[in-house]
């Protein structure tokens, strides 16, 4: 199994005629993703990599039964693109675009959350994220498919680059992945660590989870509390930015320590208090995952057999 995307994912690419949209459409198609439509207003009737282009998302969904959107629309128009995708009734909206003002993202977040509460859809991933991939089945976004392998490890990360590095190391160690999700590093994102942990906990094929956090905000502390209270599967964590100076943004818009909160030290302490092993450097992650999986398997073997 997997979370969020799989063999039945049918993607509409918003901004398909732009440079990034066209390039990553080609990459998604090459991976085997079902990219069934593109959208660029005024370009309806065109084709990009033999994918039909429509003027609007609702028209594309009606014609192709798309259920997922990948948004490569420039930042000034990206919020409206999310609203259009939500109005079209899509299940999943993945916003790759970076540079969207926080005020605009908050407007989108509240509108999508209200609609999701009423209708159960859509789920928003991003913005400013690399997207997600279920190895061997589908990728939506910009993650490099060649480094991924199917297997029992779920991964959720705030950092795109660290996602690639850790996935490569997991694959080289023979630890394949169920789904890898980049939730994005902005201060406000549509899908949180807790959202993904909940999905991985319910996924029967996910046996362990890797969580890649970074300085800034309190998402990692909330994740640690959720793990302690609700997760039966082992989680291994890494927190980036351990040497970051206070008050200086490091990379992502959300990666800033302010007033002593959001520090790597505090996040690591929260994970350790929840019984989550924390890697000092990314290369330690595969070993910690292997150890966690072996402990889980030993515990299963040690359970008394059910009475006949």
Coordinates of C-alpha atoms in Angstrom, one line a residue, residues 304-308:
X304 CA 2.2 -15.5 22.3
X305 CA 0.3 -17.4 19.6
X306 CA -3.5 -16.9 19.7
X307 CA -5.5 -19.8 21.1
X308 CA -7.0 -22.0 18.4

